[in-house]
């Protein structure tokens, strides 16, 4: 078959080099004009866009929220009624597994464990302190395991941890829970800043405490300006330091108790006998002291649930979240 017939049968038309060059030249001119128009429009409306972005940052995210059923043939009738709300807003998934695990281990070690325990020991006694922490440890462990399971099951649920009570209990209950959680952190942040400044003043009381509060607050804002990755790295570094500090504190306590430091010699269980295991003259006062220690213990365990709140910003939540939930037992038992 002739070569010309092959070209004819394929249905393709030959294009001359001149026509190609003309088209490419015209396309280049159009692209250049379009680029110049876009750059001019960006320069002219840059300030307006910056203002609008600042104003829009205080608005709710505009995302189409759709309901999708969980596709699972083995689910029960109750599970089929539960819908997973997926949002179109994409968060940066920059938190690694080590960040999440360290958040569950070290977040919350601070005011409640190091400062409030001294007051609880004074009012309740050593036995009341142990009883209160044992009771709270059981509740905290089951809560952490449930939060980890829910976070893995519904990783795309907006407001994940705060939305569980609204979906699985009732909307009024969820409304109350979310606002209580909000008031908790609105109270904890100033408390942490004041406690940090008081701790620094132990070594230097000549400087006004408000200066240290301002320094710590500016540092917190500075960290959050760099996104979730900077927050994860900051949490990892500080939590490692806190865990090492607690380990050193435990070793020092054992050395002091055994008489290796100080002039008191071997201490052992001396304070369990005098002034006694429980503080208070009556059974009612001792029970009140245990209830007081329960509040202190719950405050000490606060922050362990943050790994479940950050599930939408984790690189692999189905791997890192279960590991963080399981390793929380180390903090409950040891720290």
Short mmCIF file of C-alpha atoms in Angstrom, two decimals:
data_model
loop_
_atom_site.label_atom_id
_atom_site.label_comp_id
_atom_site.label_asym_id
_atom_site.label_seq_id
_atom_site.Cartn_x
_atom_site.Cartn_y
_atom_site.Cartn_z
CA UNK A 1 0.00 0.00 0.00
CA UNK A 2 1.44 3.45 -0.82
CA UNK A 3 2.61 5.69 1.97
CA UNK A 4 0.19 8.46 0.98
CA UNK A 5 -2.74 6.09 1.46
CA UNK A 6 -1.53 5.35 5.01
CA UNK A 7 -1.65 9.03 5.92
CA UNK A 8 -5.03 9.43 4.30
CA UNK A 9 -6.54 6.46 6.10
CA UNK A 10 -5.39 7.74 9.50
CA UNK A 11 -7.45 10.91 9.08
CA UNK A 12 -4.63 13.25 10.23
CA UNK A 13 -3.87 16.53 8.55
CA UNK A 14 -0.37 17.73 8.00
CA UNK A 15 0.57 20.96 9.74
CA UNK A 16 3.19 23.21 8.27
CA UNK A 17 6.02 24.57 10.42
CA UNK A 18 4.95 28.13 9.57
CA UNK A 19 1.49 27.62 11.02
CA UNK A 20 3.01 26.08 14.17
CA UNK A 21 5.31 29.05 14.71
CA UNK A 22 2.49 31.55 14.16
CA UNK A 23 0.23 29.78 16.63
CA UNK A 24 2.96 29.49 19.25
CA UNK A 25 3.81 33.17 18.83
CA UNK A 26 0.18 34.23 19.24
CA UNK A 27 -0.23 31.92 22.24
CA UNK A 28 2.87 33.39 23.83
CA UNK A 29 1.56 36.91 23.37
CA UNK A 30 -1.80 35.96 24.87
CA UNK A 31 -0.09 34.28 27.84
CA UNK A 32 2.15 37.29 28.40
CA UNK A 33 -0.77 39.72 28.31
CA UNK A 34 -2.80 37.51 30.63
CA UNK A 35 0.10 37.27 33.08
CA UNK A 36 0.62 41.02 33.07
CA UNK A 37 -3.09 41.61 33.71
CA UNK A 38 -3.05 39.17 36.64
CA UNK A 39 0.06 40.75 38.15
CA UNK A 40 -1.48 44.21 37.80
CA UNK A 41 -4.69 43.07 39.44
CA UNK A 42 -2.73 41.45 42.28
CA UNK A 43 -0.77 44.62 42.92
CA UNK A 44 -3.85 46.83 42.81
CA UNK A 45 -5.99 44.66 45.09
CA UNK A 46 -3.28 43.26 47.36
CA UNK A 47 -4.14 45.49 50.29
CA UNK A 48 -7.85 44.81 49.90
CA UNK A 49 -7.25 41.06 49.90
CA UNK A 50 -5.11 41.32 53.02
CA UNK A 51 -7.87 43.19 54.85
CA UNK A 52 -10.51 40.71 53.69
CA UNK A 53 -8.36 37.77 54.78
CA UNK A 54 -7.97 39.31 58.23
CA UNK A 55 -11.72 39.90 58.54
CA UNK A 56 -12.60 36.45 57.17
CA UNK A 57 -10.27 34.77 59.66
CA UNK A 58 -12.87 35.42 62.36
CA UNK A 59 -15.67 33.77 60.37
CA UNK A 60 -16.71 30.15 60.32
CA UNK A 61 -15.03 28.08 57.62
CA UNK A 62 -17.14 27.93 54.47
CA UNK A 63 -17.24 24.22 53.73
CA UNK A 64 -19.99 22.03 52.46
CA UNK A 65 -20.73 19.49 55.17
CA UNK A 66 -22.22 16.28 53.91
CA UNK A 67 -23.48 13.21 55.67
CA UNK A 68 -22.12 9.87 54.62
CA UNK A 69 -23.06 6.56 56.16
CA UNK A 70 -20.41 4.18 57.28
CA UNK A 71 -20.12 1.48 54.65
CA UNK A 72 -19.95 -1.72 56.62
CA UNK A 73 -22.19 -4.72 56.07
CA UNK A 74 -21.53 -6.12 59.53
CA UNK A 75 -22.69 -3.08 61.51
CA UNK A 76 -25.67 -3.26 63.84
CA UNK A 77 -28.85 -1.22 63.56
CA UNK A 78 -27.56 1.26 66.11
CA UNK A 79 -24.31 1.78 64.23
CA UNK A 80 -26.14 2.26 60.94
CA UNK A 81 -27.92 5.28 62.41
CA UNK A 82 -24.61 6.98 63.20
CA UNK A 83 -23.38 9.28 60.44
CA UNK A 84 -19.89 10.54 59.94
CA UNK A 85 -19.81 14.25 59.11
CA UNK A 86 -17.02 14.94 56.64
CA UNK A 87 -15.78 18.45 56.02
CA UNK A 88 -14.18 19.86 52.88
CA UNK A 89 -11.73 21.97 54.89
CA UNK A 90 -8.29 20.37 54.70
CA UNK A 91 -5.97 20.71 57.67
CA UNK A 92 -2.23 20.23 57.40
CA UNK A 93 -1.41 16.71 58.52
CA UNK A 94 2.03 17.46 59.93
CA UNK A 95 1.91 15.73 63.32
CA UNK A 96 4.05 12.62 63.43
CA UNK A 97 3.54 9.58 65.61
CA UNK A 98 6.21 10.65 68.10
CA UNK A 99 4.43 13.98 68.60
CA UNK A 100 1.12 12.26 69.36
CA UNK A 101 2.63 9.70 71.73
CA UNK A 102 4.54 12.33 73.66
CA UNK A 103 1.39 14.45 73.92
CA UNK A 104 -0.41 11.60 75.66
CA UNK A 105 2.53 11.00 78.01
CA UNK A 106 3.69 14.49 78.94
CA UNK A 107 0.85 16.95 78.33
CA UNK A 108 -0.64 18.00 81.64
CA UNK A 109 2.46 17.34 83.73
CA UNK A 110 2.89 20.59 85.57
CA UNK A 111 0.62 22.59 87.83
CA UNK A 112 -1.66 19.76 88.94
CA UNK A 113 1.05 17.17 89.54
CA UNK A 114 3.83 19.34 90.92
CA UNK A 115 2.04 22.21 92.68
CA UNK A 116 -1.49 21.12 93.61
CA UNK A 117 -0.37 17.78 95.06
CA UNK A 118 1.38 19.50 97.95
CA UNK A 119 -1.89 21.12 99.00
CA UNK A 120 -3.76 17.84 98.58
CA UNK A 121 -1.20 16.02 100.72
CA UNK A 122 -1.55 18.68 103.41
CA UNK A 123 -5.35 18.54 103.57
CA UNK A 124 -5.93 14.84 102.93
CA UNK A 125 -2.84 12.98 104.05
CA UNK A 126 -0.81 10.35 102.16
CA UNK A 127 -3.47 7.60 102.22
CA UNK A 128 -6.21 9.93 100.95
CA UNK A 129 -3.88 11.09 98.18
CA UNK A 130 -3.24 7.51 97.08
CA UNK A 131 -6.94 6.58 97.18
CA UNK A 132 -7.94 9.65 95.18
CA UNK A 133 -5.35 9.03 92.47
CA UNK A 134 -6.21 5.34 92.18
CA UNK A 135 -9.89 6.10 91.63
CA UNK A 136 -9.17 8.82 89.09
CA UNK A 137 -6.63 6.61 87.30
CA UNK A 138 -9.28 3.97 86.56
CA UNK A 139 -11.68 6.55 85.13
CA UNK A 140 -8.93 8.26 83.12
CA UNK A 141 -7.67 5.02 81.58
CA UNK A 142 -11.09 3.97 80.27
CA UNK A 143 -11.78 7.49 79.04
CA UNK A 144 -8.49 7.61 77.11
CA UNK A 145 -9.13 4.23 75.50
CA UNK A 146 -12.64 5.27 74.47
CA UNK A 147 -11.38 8.58 73.07
CA UNK A 148 -8.69 6.79 71.05
CA UNK A 149 -11.18 4.30 69.65
CA UNK A 150 -13.62 7.02 68.63
CA UNK A 151 -10.85 9.11 67.08
CA UNK A 152 -9.75 6.19 64.89
CA UNK A 153 -13.32 5.28 63.92
CA UNK A 154 -14.31 8.84 62.96
CA UNK A 155 -11.06 10.62 62.00
CA UNK A 156 -12.78 13.12 59.66
CA UNK A 157 -15.42 14.26 62.13
CA UNK A 158 -15.26 18.05 62.60
CA UNK A 159 -14.63 19.00 66.25
CA UNK A 160 -14.05 15.22 66.77
CA UNK A 161 -13.63 14.97 70.55
CA UNK A 162 -16.15 17.74 71.27
CA UNK A 163 -18.75 16.28 68.90
CA UNK A 164 -18.95 12.79 70.39
CA UNK A 165 -21.37 13.75 73.17
CA UNK A 166 -23.66 15.57 70.72
CA UNK A 167 -23.86 12.62 68.33
CA UNK A 168 -23.94 9.68 70.71
CA UNK A 169 -25.83 11.19 73.67
CA UNK A 170 -27.83 14.32 72.81
CA UNK A 171 -27.30 17.82 71.47
CA UNK A 172 -28.11 19.58 74.78
CA UNK A 173 -25.62 17.34 76.56
CA UNK A 174 -23.02 18.07 73.88
CA UNK A 175 -23.70 21.81 74.13
CA UNK A 176 -23.09 21.76 77.87
CA UNK A 177 -20.00 19.58 77.52
CA UNK A 178 -18.38 21.79 74.89
CA UNK A 179 -18.93 24.96 76.90
CA UNK A 180 -17.61 23.36 80.08
CA UNK A 181 -14.54 22.23 78.15
CA UNK A 182 -14.13 25.77 76.81
CA UNK A 183 -14.39 27.32 80.27
CA UNK A 184 -11.90 24.79 81.56
CA UNK A 185 -9.16 25.85 79.16
CA UNK A 186 -10.04 29.54 79.53
CA UNK A 187 -9.33 29.05 83.22
CA UNK A 188 -6.32 26.76 82.89
CA UNK A 189 -4.30 29.05 80.60
CA UNK A 190 -4.18 32.03 83.02
CA UNK A 191 -3.58 29.62 85.90
CA UNK A 192 -0.61 28.06 84.11
CA UNK A 193 0.86 31.48 83.31
CA UNK A 194 0.50 32.69 86.89
CA UNK A 195 1.96 29.47 88.30
CA UNK A 196 4.93 29.67 85.94
CA UNK A 197 5.64 33.25 87.01
CA UNK A 198 5.35 32.28 90.70
CA UNK A 199 7.81 29.43 90.13
CA UNK A 200 10.34 31.77 88.53
CA UNK A 201 9.91 34.24 91.40
CA UNK A 202 11.11 31.59 93.82
CA UNK A 203 14.64 32.28 92.55
CA UNK A 204 14.21 35.94 91.61
CA UNK A 205 11.63 38.00 93.47
CA UNK A 206 12.98 41.40 92.46
CA UNK A 207 11.34 41.37 89.01
CA UNK A 208 7.61 41.96 88.70
CA UNK A 209 5.65 38.74 88.11
CA UNK A 210 3.61 40.34 85.32
CA UNK A 211 6.71 40.51 83.15
CA UNK A 212 7.14 36.74 83.24
CA UNK A 213 3.44 36.26 82.46
CA UNK A 214 3.81 38.48 79.40
CA UNK A 215 6.94 36.63 78.25
CA UNK A 216 5.30 33.21 78.52
CA UNK A 217 2.13 34.41 76.79
CA UNK A 218 4.06 35.92 73.88
CA UNK A 219 6.02 32.69 73.55
CA UNK A 220 2.76 30.69 73.27
CA UNK A 221 1.48 33.01 70.56
CA UNK A 222 4.80 32.81 68.74
CA UNK A 223 4.66 29.00 68.63
CA UNK A 224 1.10 28.93 67.26
CA UNK A 225 1.97 31.31 64.43
CA UNK A 226 4.09 28.58 62.80
CA UNK A 227 1.35 25.97 62.48
CA UNK A 228 0.74 22.52 63.80
CA UNK A 229 4.22 21.21 63.00
CA UNK A 230 5.86 23.79 65.25
CA UNK A 231 3.31 23.03 67.94
CA UNK A 232 4.05 19.31 67.69
CA UNK A 233 7.80 19.82 67.90
CA UNK A 234 7.41 22.18 70.87
CA UNK A 235 5.19 19.68 72.68
CA UNK A 236 7.67 16.89 71.94
CA UNK A 237 10.68 18.81 73.29
CA UNK A 238 9.02 20.16 76.42
CA UNK A 239 7.29 16.87 77.23
CA UNK A 240 10.60 15.03 76.94
CA UNK A 241 12.11 17.52 79.39
CA UNK A 242 9.19 17.10 81.80
CA UNK A 243 9.38 13.30 81.70
CA UNK A 244 13.13 13.39 82.35
CA UNK A 245 12.50 15.81 85.21
CA UNK A 246 9.87 13.49 86.73
CA UNK A 247 12.24 10.53 86.40
CA UNK A 248 14.96 12.47 88.20
CA UNK A 249 12.48 13.56 90.86
CA UNK A 250 11.45 9.93 91.49
CA UNK A 251 15.09 8.84 91.82
CA UNK A 252 15.81 11.73 94.18
CA UNK A 253 12.75 10.88 96.30
CA UNK A 254 13.89 7.27 96.66
CA UNK A 255 17.39 8.41 97.67
CA UNK A 256 16.02 10.86 100.27
CA UNK A 257 13.55 8.29 101.63
CA UNK A 258 16.30 5.74 102.08
CA UNK A 259 18.48 8.25 103.94
CA UNK A 260 20.97 8.89 101.17
CA UNK A 261 20.53 12.67 101.40
CA UNK A 262 19.72 15.05 104.23
CA UNK A 263 20.10 14.68 107.97
CA UNK A 264 16.84 12.86 108.77
CA UNK A 265 18.15 9.39 107.99
CA UNK A 266 15.80 6.65 106.85
CA UNK A 267 12.23 7.98 106.51
CA UNK A 268 10.22 5.03 105.19
CA UNK A 269 6.61 5.14 106.38
CA UNK A 270 7.19 7.47 109.31
CA UNK A 271 4.68 10.07 108.14
CA UNK A 272 2.00 7.42 107.70
CA UNK A 273 2.12 6.90 111.49
CA UNK A 274 2.73 10.49 112.60
CA UNK A 275 0.74 12.65 111.84
CA UNK A 276 -1.20 9.76 110.26
CA UNK A 277 -2.41 8.34 106.96
CA UNK A 278 -5.53 10.52 106.87
CA UNK A 279 -5.91 14.17 107.83
CA UNK A 280 -9.03 15.10 109.77
CA UNK A 281 -10.60 14.36 113.12
CA UNK A 282 -13.79 12.61 111.94
CA UNK A 283 -14.86 10.26 109.18
CA UNK A 284 -16.88 13.03 107.51
CA UNK A 285 -13.89 15.36 107.33
CA UNK A 286 -11.71 12.59 105.94
CA UNK A 287 -14.31 11.82 103.27
CA UNK A 288 -14.42 15.52 102.34
CA UNK A 289 -10.65 15.56 102.05
CA UNK A 290 -10.73 12.57 99.68
CA UNK A 291 -13.33 14.35 97.54
CA UNK A 292 -11.06 17.40 97.47
CA UNK A 293 -8.17 15.25 96.29
CA UNK A 294 -10.35 13.83 93.51
CA UNK A 295 -10.61 17.31 92.03
CA UNK A 296 -6.85 17.76 92.26
CA UNK A 297 -6.22 14.36 90.67
CA UNK A 298 -8.56 15.06 87.75
CA UNK A 299 -6.78 18.35 87.20
CA UNK A 300 -3.43 16.55 87.19
CA UNK A 301 -4.57 14.16 84.44
CA UNK A 302 -5.92 16.98 82.29
CA UNK A 303 -4.46 17.26 78.80
CA UNK A 304 -4.10 13.55 78.09
CA UNK A 305 -7.05 13.75 75.68
CA UNK A 306 -5.29 16.20 73.36
CA UNK A 307 -4.03 13.39 71.13
CA UNK A 308 -7.68 12.66 70.23
CA UNK A 309 -8.38 16.32 69.46
CA UNK A 310 -5.51 16.47 66.97
CA UNK A 311 -6.57 13.42 64.93
CA UNK A 312 -7.34 15.51 61.82
CA UNK A 313 -3.81 16.95 61.87
CA UNK A 314 -1.96 13.65 62.20
CA UNK A 315 -0.13 12.06 59.29
CA UNK A 316 -1.42 8.57 60.03
CA UNK A 317 -4.10 8.69 62.77
CA UNK A 318 -4.97 5.00 62.46
CA UNK A 319 -1.42 4.15 63.52
CA UNK A 320 -0.39 6.95 65.89
CA UNK A 321 -3.66 7.34 67.83
CA UNK A 322 -3.90 3.69 69.05
CA UNK A 323 -0.23 3.75 70.06
CA UNK A 324 -0.75 6.96 72.04
CA UNK A 325 -3.86 5.56 73.73
CA UNK A 326 -2.12 2.32 74.73
CA UNK A 327 1.03 3.98 76.03
CA UNK A 328 -0.96 6.32 78.25
CA UNK A 329 -0.97 3.50 80.80
CA UNK A 330 2.72 4.24 81.46
CA UNK A 331 1.92 7.76 82.56
CA UNK A 332 -1.00 6.61 84.71
CA UNK A 333 1.02 3.94 86.52
CA UNK A 334 4.46 5.53 86.76
CA UNK A 335 4.22 9.29 86.43
#
